[in-house]
Amino acid sequence: MDRLTRIKWIAAVLCAASALWAGVEFYEMRHYKEPVVLGPGVTQVQKLSAYEPSLAGTVNDCNVYILDSGRPGGTVLLIGGTHPEEPATNLTAQIFVENAKPEAGRLIVVTRANTSGSLYSRNGEAYPSFYEIKTSWGSKKWRLGDRAGSPLDSWPDPEVYVHYPSRQLLAYMDIRNLNRCWPGRPNGLLVERTTYGMAQMIRSLGVDVVVDLHEAELEYAVENTIVAHEKAQEIAAMASMMLTSTEFEVPIGMEFSPTALHGLSHREVGDHTPAMSLLYEVAEPLLDRIRGVTDQKLVLEGKDDFVVEAGKHKLLYAPIDENGWHIDVRVGRHISTFLQCLDIFSMMNPERTITITGVPRYAEVKEKGVGAFFHDPSKAAKDRVEYD
Amino acid sequence: MSDALMILINQIVTYGYYAMTLLFACALAWNLRKTRDPQEAVLYAVILIPFILRVLHVK
């Protein structure tokens, strides 16, 4: 074998090994199923395709968990996983599925709203594929995905995304971003059909309140806040005051949903369905451009020296110190904010009261850690475990 | 334009894209075999990686 042939073989073998190594990791992420133990409050699990049939057989035919108290009251929809690289959102939603007990009204939970985006990681950002949280029975694993759906599931993107029905022009990849595709349409691309399915579900189940959970980089101005549609402004304002004065060390604000910015849940759900819509944001240093090493530790502990340094120079919209923004803090804030908004909604609409028990509030999550609120799927009855 | 036609065009573009990716992957493999330049050979091998992963619907 001459020198050139040897070089060719070595290059081909090394690159094939690299492709195999990367391919196995990508394949594992795309096919990993997250177990969800159905808590005592879950009365039914539906598929989103029940509301938009074209989703059947696609990765975005996500589970819809229904927790019905069987008593009169209102209905609330909690959406996690809109942006899969914001883990506090799907973790919060799953804590409700595994622990919540509605005493009045009905709770509907989606933990992986844009499943497609949770099946791959962001190109060029070196995100970890998974993160694991310690529990009393072992370690539990979730996928850390990307912000938008995967091009493997929705392709090609348009040159410019023309939002339906506003016709506002948005960036091409936002046609895979679930929080730019509301209220959706039945003949659109995958993510538009996903939001359409959820909007149909909101209409047909008579949902009163929709809450969309998010996390944001500290460099972003919309941070640690509740963004509210006109219909929900009073609830958001009161919740923000109550939480800031009684529970949170770092205040939570309240912002009005801009009327001219389209595709977002806090605008379109309120405009196109009978429900009132709210969106919560909490700080997540993983998303900051200036962060350092992007690993599981950063996902969970939210500590980064570069972000802290930026904070010292007053370049951020949220405070950060050496304690970072731990996942327990982020999830705890989302849970308390949700429960507080429900309390206020129920106070203002006594005939539509929604009462939920069984879930911890901020202080308890901080004290025990989020791992304390996930149950062992191997110990649960088989018909009480679902997979996202 | 009807929805069914739009969906059909979208599917044709998608299949065309994968056919094009396979074509480029084959062309790169062919060039890897034929080149007389060792540096080019390494380059072709590296460039092949994303094409292979995309054809296999892995990434």
Tab-separated table of N, CA and C in Angstrom, chain A residues 268-354:
chain	number	residue	atom	x	y	z
A	268	GLU	N	-51.256	35.896	21.122
A	268	GLU	CA	-52.183	35.221	20.207
A	268	GLU	C	-53.231	34.352	20.924
A	269	VAL	N	-52.840	33.717	22.025
A	269	VAL	CA	-53.825	32.894	22.744
A	269	VAL	C	-54.947	33.787	23.259
A	270	GLY	N	-54.568	34.936	23.801
A	270	GLY	CA	-55.578	35.878	24.286
A	270	GLY	C	-56.423	36.456	23.169
A	271	ASP	N	-55.813	36.705	22.010
A	271	ASP	CA	-56.542	37.311	20.889
A	271	ASP	C	-57.430	36.308	20.143
A	272	HIS	N	-56.985	35.057	20.029
A	272	HIS	CA	-57.661	34.102	19.141
A	272	HIS	C	-58.427	32.986	19.840
A	273	THR	N	-58.384	32.969	21.172
A	273	THR	CA	-59.183	31.975	21.901
A	273	THR	C	-59.882	32.713	23.051
A	274	PRO	N	-60.861	32.070	23.672
A	274	PRO	CA	-61.536	32.742	24.804
A	274	PRO	C	-60.649	32.828	26.061
A	275	ALA	N	-59.519	32.152	26.074
A	275	ALA	CA	-58.697	32.092	27.296
A	275	ALA	C	-57.891	33.367	27.507
A	276	MET	N	-57.473	33.599	28.763
A	276	MET	CA	-56.511	34.659	29.048
A	276	MET	C	-55.126	34.025	29.073
A	277	SER	N	-54.125	34.769	28.609
A	277	SER	CA	-52.804	34.150	28.487
A	277	SER	C	-51.735	34.896	29.275
A	278	LEU	N	-50.845	34.090	29.866
A	278	LEU	CA	-49.725	34.604	30.657
A	278	LEU	C	-48.465	33.849	30.273
A	279	LEU	N	-47.332	34.527	30.326
A	279	LEU	CA	-46.051	33.873	30.049
A	279	LEU	C	-45.087	34.252	31.166
A	280	TYR	N	-44.412	33.246	31.734
A	280	TYR	CA	-43.480	33.519	32.840
A	280	TYR	C	-42.037	33.383	32.353
A	281	GLU	N	-41.181	34.274	32.827
A	281	GLU	CA	-39.754	34.195	32.524
A	281	GLU	C	-38.959	34.108	33.823
A	282	VAL	N	-37.884	33.297	33.791
A	282	VAL	CA	-36.948	33.259	34.921
A	282	VAL	C	-35.536	33.197	34.335
A	283	ALA	N	-34.555	33.663	35.111
A	283	ALA	CA	-33.185	33.780	34.594
A	283	ALA	C	-32.515	32.422	34.409
A	284	GLU	N	-31.869	32.236	33.259
A	284	GLU	CA	-31.126	31.000	32.987
A	284	GLU	C	-29.787	31.356	32.337
A	285	PRO	N	-28.689	31.325	33.117
A	285	PRO	CA	-27.380	31.732	32.582
A	285	PRO	C	-26.893	30.885	31.406
A	286	LEU	N	-27.386	29.657	31.282
A	286	LEU	CA	-27.008	28.791	30.152
A	286	LEU	C	-27.241	29.497	28.815
A	287	LEU	N	-28.257	30.353	28.768
A	287	LEU	CA	-28.643	30.959	27.491
A	287	LEU	C	-27.825	32.201	27.144
A	288	ASP	N	-27.028	32.686	28.099
A	288	ASP	CA	-26.277	33.912	27.833
A	288	ASP	C	-25.164	33.677	26.823
A	289	ARG	N	-25.017	34.624	25.897
A	289	ARG	CA	-23.985	34.519	24.857
A	289	ARG	C	-22.590	34.501	25.462
A	290	ILE	N	-22.409	35.201	26.548
A	290	ILE	CA	-21.066	35.387	27.110
A	290	ILE	C	-20.672	34.275	28.071
A	291	ARG	N	-21.476	33.228	28.188
A	291	ARG	CA	-21.186	32.163	29.149
A	291	ARG	C	-19.887	31.440	28.773
A	292	GLY	N	-19.368	30.679	29.765
A	292	GLY	CA	-18.178	29.873	29.512
A	292	GLY	C	-18.575	28.456	29.131
A	293	VAL	N	-17.967	27.475	29.827
A	293	VAL	CA	-18.215	26.069	29.506
A	293	VAL	C	-19.714	25.756	29.632
A	294	THR	N	-20.252	25.125	28.592
A	294	THR	CA	-21.688	24.826	28.585
A	294	THR	C	-21.876	23.339	28.867
A	295	ASP	N	-22.087	23.014	30.106
A	295	ASP	CA	-22.219	21.607	30.469
A	295	ASP	C	-23.440	21.411	31.380
A	296	GLN	N	-23.618	20.162	31.819
A	296	GLN	CA	-24.767	19.848	32.666
A	296	GLN	C	-24.765	20.669	33.962
A	297	LYS	N	-23.550	20.928	34.472
A	297	LYS	CA	-23.420	21.714	35.714
A	297	LYS	C	-24.040	23.105	35.514
A	298	LEU	N	-23.771	23.706	34.369
A	298	LEU	CA	-24.331	25.035	34.096
A	298	LEU	C	-25.854	24.952	33.924
A	299	VAL	N	-26.312	23.878	33.270
A	299	VAL	CA	-27.760	23.695	33.095
A	299	VAL	C	-28.452	23.692	34.454
A	300	LEU	N	-27.874	22.948	35.400
A	300	LEU	CA	-28.556	22.732	36.677
A	300	LEU	C	-28.211	23.775	37.742
A	301	GLU	N	-26.941	24.170	37.818
A	301	GLU	CA	-26.550	25.091	38.889
A	301	GLU	C	-26.659	26.552	38.477
A	302	GLY	N	-26.636	26.804	37.171
A	302	GLY	CA	-26.779	28.184	36.689
A	302	GLY	C	-25.689	29.114	37.184
A	303	LYS	N	-24.468	28.561	37.314
A	303	LYS	CA	-23.345	29.390	37.775
A	303	LYS	C	-22.355	29.572	36.632
A	304	ASP	N	-21.956	30.807	36.381
A	304	ASP	CA	-20.978	31.027	35.326
A	304	ASP	C	-20.190	32.298	35.645
A	305	ASP	N	-18.854	32.175	35.675
A	305	ASP	CA	-17.991	33.301	36.057
A	305	ASP	C	-18.112	34.470	35.090
A	306	PHE	N	-18.254	34.159	33.801
A	306	PHE	CA	-18.324	35.239	32.802
A	306	PHE	C	-19.615	36.039	32.964
A	307	VAL	N	-20.700	35.314	33.239
A	307	VAL	CA	-21.991	36.001	33.417
A	307	VAL	C	-21.936	36.843	34.695
A	308	VAL	N	-21.328	36.296	35.751
A	308	VAL	CA	-21.186	37.056	37.001
A	308	VAL	C	-20.379	38.336	36.741
A	309	GLU	N	-19.301	38.198	35.959
A	309	GLU	CA	-18.456	39.356	35.638
A	309	GLU	C	-19.260	40.418	34.881
A	310	ALA	N	-20.092	39.943	33.939
A	310	ALA	CA	-20.937	40.887	33.186
A	310	ALA	C	-21.877	41.624	34.142
A	311	GLY	N	-22.358	40.891	35.149
A	311	GLY	CA	-23.244	41.508	36.141
A	311	GLY	C	-22.549	42.614	36.915
A	312	LYS	N	-21.260	42.399	37.218
A	312	LYS	CA	-20.499	43.433	37.952
A	312	LYS	C	-20.391	44.716	37.142
A	313	HIS	N	-20.422	44.562	35.812
A	313	HIS	CA	-20.334	45.744	34.931
A	313	HIS	C	-21.719	46.262	34.546
A	314	LYS	N	-22.740	45.789	35.239
A	314	LYS	CA	-24.127	46.233	35.023
A	314	LYS	C	-24.598	46.023	33.577
A	315	LEU	N	-24.220	44.873	33.018
A	315	LEU	CA	-24.615	44.580	31.639
A	315	LEU	C	-25.817	43.647	31.579
A	316	LEU	N	-26.367	43.285	32.738
A	316	LEU	CA	-27.440	42.287	32.762
A	316	LEU	C	-28.747	42.897	33.275
A	317	TYR	N	-29.837	42.199	32.985
A	317	TYR	CA	-31.158	42.649	33.438
A	317	TYR	C	-31.641	41.872	34.667
A	318	ALA	N	-30.807	40.961	35.168
A	318	ALA	CA	-31.160	40.222	36.394
A	318	ALA	C	-29.915	40.130	37.260
A	319	PRO	N	-30.085	40.129	38.562
A	319	PRO	CA	-28.907	40.017	39.429
A	319	PRO	C	-28.337	38.599	39.398
A	320	ILE	N	-27.043	38.483	39.592
A	320	ILE	CA	-26.430	37.145	39.714
A	320	ILE	C	-25.195	37.287	40.592
A	321	ASP	N	-24.990	36.304	41.465
A	321	ASP	CA	-23.778	36.279	42.277
A	321	ASP	C	-23.188	34.873	42.184
A	322	GLU	N	-22.273	34.558	43.095
A	322	GLU	CA	-21.587	33.265	43.012
A	322	GLU	C	-22.538	32.081	43.220
A	323	ASN	N	-23.743	32.332	43.725
A	323	ASN	CA	-24.721	31.246	43.891
A	323	ASN	C	-25.444	30.906	42.589
A	324	GLY	N	-25.334	31.774	41.599
A	324	GLY	CA	-25.956	31.512	40.300
A	324	GLY	C	-27.481	31.457	40.374
A	325	TRP	N	-28.070	30.831	39.361
A	325	TRP	CA	-29.529	30.626	39.315
A	325	TRP	C	-29.765	29.124	39.236
A	326	HIS	N	-29.825	28.499	40.407
A	326	HIS	CA	-29.955	27.041	40.484
A	326	HIS	C	-31.317	26.590	39.930
A	327	ILE	N	-31.351	25.367	39.402
A	327	ILE	CA	-32.608	24.830	38.840
A	327	ILE	C	-33.710	24.790	39.911
A	328	ASP	N	-33.329	24.571	41.182
A	328	ASP	CA	-34.342	24.543	42.255
A	328	ASP	C	-35.024	25.915	42.387
A	329	VAL	N	-34.215	26.963	42.265
A	329	VAL	CA	-34.751	28.331	42.367
A	329	VAL	C	-35.660	28.617	41.172
A	330	ARG	N	-35.185	28.220	39.983
A	330	ARG	CA	-35.950	28.535	38.755
A	330	ARG	C	-37.289	27.791	38.734
A	331	VAL	N	-37.242	26.508	39.078
A	331	VAL	CA	-38.491	25.723	39.091
A	331	VAL	C	-39.416	26.218	40.209
A	332	GLY	N	-38.824	26.480	41.383
A	332	GLY	CA	-39.623	26.951	42.522
A	332	GLY	C	-40.360	28.244	42.203
A	333	ARG	N	-39.679	29.155	41.518
A	333	ARG	CA	-40.329	30.424	41.143
A	333	ARG	C	-41.499	30.164	40.200
A	334	HIS	N	-41.300	29.282	39.224
A	334	HIS	CA	-42.388	29.005	38.276
A	334	HIS	C	-43.600	28.386	38.988
A	335	ILE	N	-43.333	27.451	39.898
A	335	ILE	CA	-44.454	26.794	40.587
A	335	ILE	C	-45.230	27.810	41.427
A	336	SER	N	-44.504	28.602	42.218
A	336	SER	CA	-45.189	29.578	43.076
A	336	SER	C	-45.945	30.605	42.247
A	337	THR	N	-45.348	31.039	41.149
A	337	THR	CA	-46.009	32.044	40.299
A	337	THR	C	-47.306	31.477	39.732
A	338	PHE	N	-47.242	30.228	39.313
A	338	PHE	CA	-48.442	29.586	38.753
A	338	PHE	C	-49.538	29.474	39.822
A	339	LEU	N	-49.154	28.979	41.000
A	339	LEU	CA	-50.151	28.804	42.067
A	339	LEU	C	-50.731	30.152	42.508
A	340	GLN	N	-49.866	31.166	42.567
A	340	GLN	CA	-50.337	32.491	42.963
A	340	GLN	C	-51.331	33.049	41.949
A	341	CYS	N	-51.027	32.883	40.667
A	341	CYS	CA	-51.940	33.380	39.624
A	341	CYS	C	-53.288	32.655	39.715
A	342	LEU	N	-53.251	31.349	39.999
A	342	LEU	CA	-54.510	30.600	40.118
A	342	LEU	C	-55.326	31.095	41.309
A	343	ASP	N	-54.631	31.374	42.431
A	343	ASP	CA	-55.339	31.893	43.614
A	343	ASP	C	-56.051	33.196	43.270
A	344	ILE	N	-55.347	34.060	42.578
A	344	ILE	CA	-55.935	35.373	42.252
A	344	ILE	C	-57.062	35.213	41.236
A	345	PHE	N	-56.845	34.351	40.235
A	345	PHE	CA	-57.913	34.093	39.248
A	345	PHE	C	-59.171	33.592	39.964
A	346	SER	N	-58.980	32.663	40.896
A	346	SER	CA	-60.131	32.079	41.610
A	346	SER	C	-60.825	33.114	42.485
A	347	MET	N	-60.027	34.000	43.082
A	347	MET	CA	-60.602	35.056	43.921
A	347	MET	C	-61.453	36.003	43.060
A	348	MET	N	-60.975	36.284	41.840
A	348	MET	CA	-61.682	37.215	40.960
A	348	MET	C	-62.850	36.556	40.222
A	349	ASN	N	-62.787	35.207	40.084
A	349	ASN	CA	-63.831	34.476	39.370
A	349	ASN	C	-64.289	33.284	40.219
A	350	PRO	N	-65.008	33.559	41.319
A	350	PRO	CA	-65.341	32.470	42.257
A	350	PRO	C	-66.095	31.311	41.615
A	351	GLU	N	-66.879	31.615	40.579
A	351	GLU	CA	-67.621	30.519	39.921
A	351	GLU	C	-66.708	29.638	39.064
A	352	ARG	N	-65.477	30.116	38.787
A	352	ARG	CA	-64.513	29.356	37.987
A	352	ARG	C	-63.283	28.984	38.837
A	353	THR	N	-63.480	28.787	40.102
A	353	THR	CA	-62.361	28.507	41.012
A	353	THR	C	-61.538	27.290	40.562
A	354	ILE	N	-60.223	27.444	40.650
A	354	ILE	CA	-59.313	26.314	40.394
A	354	ILE	C	-58.423	26.187	41.635
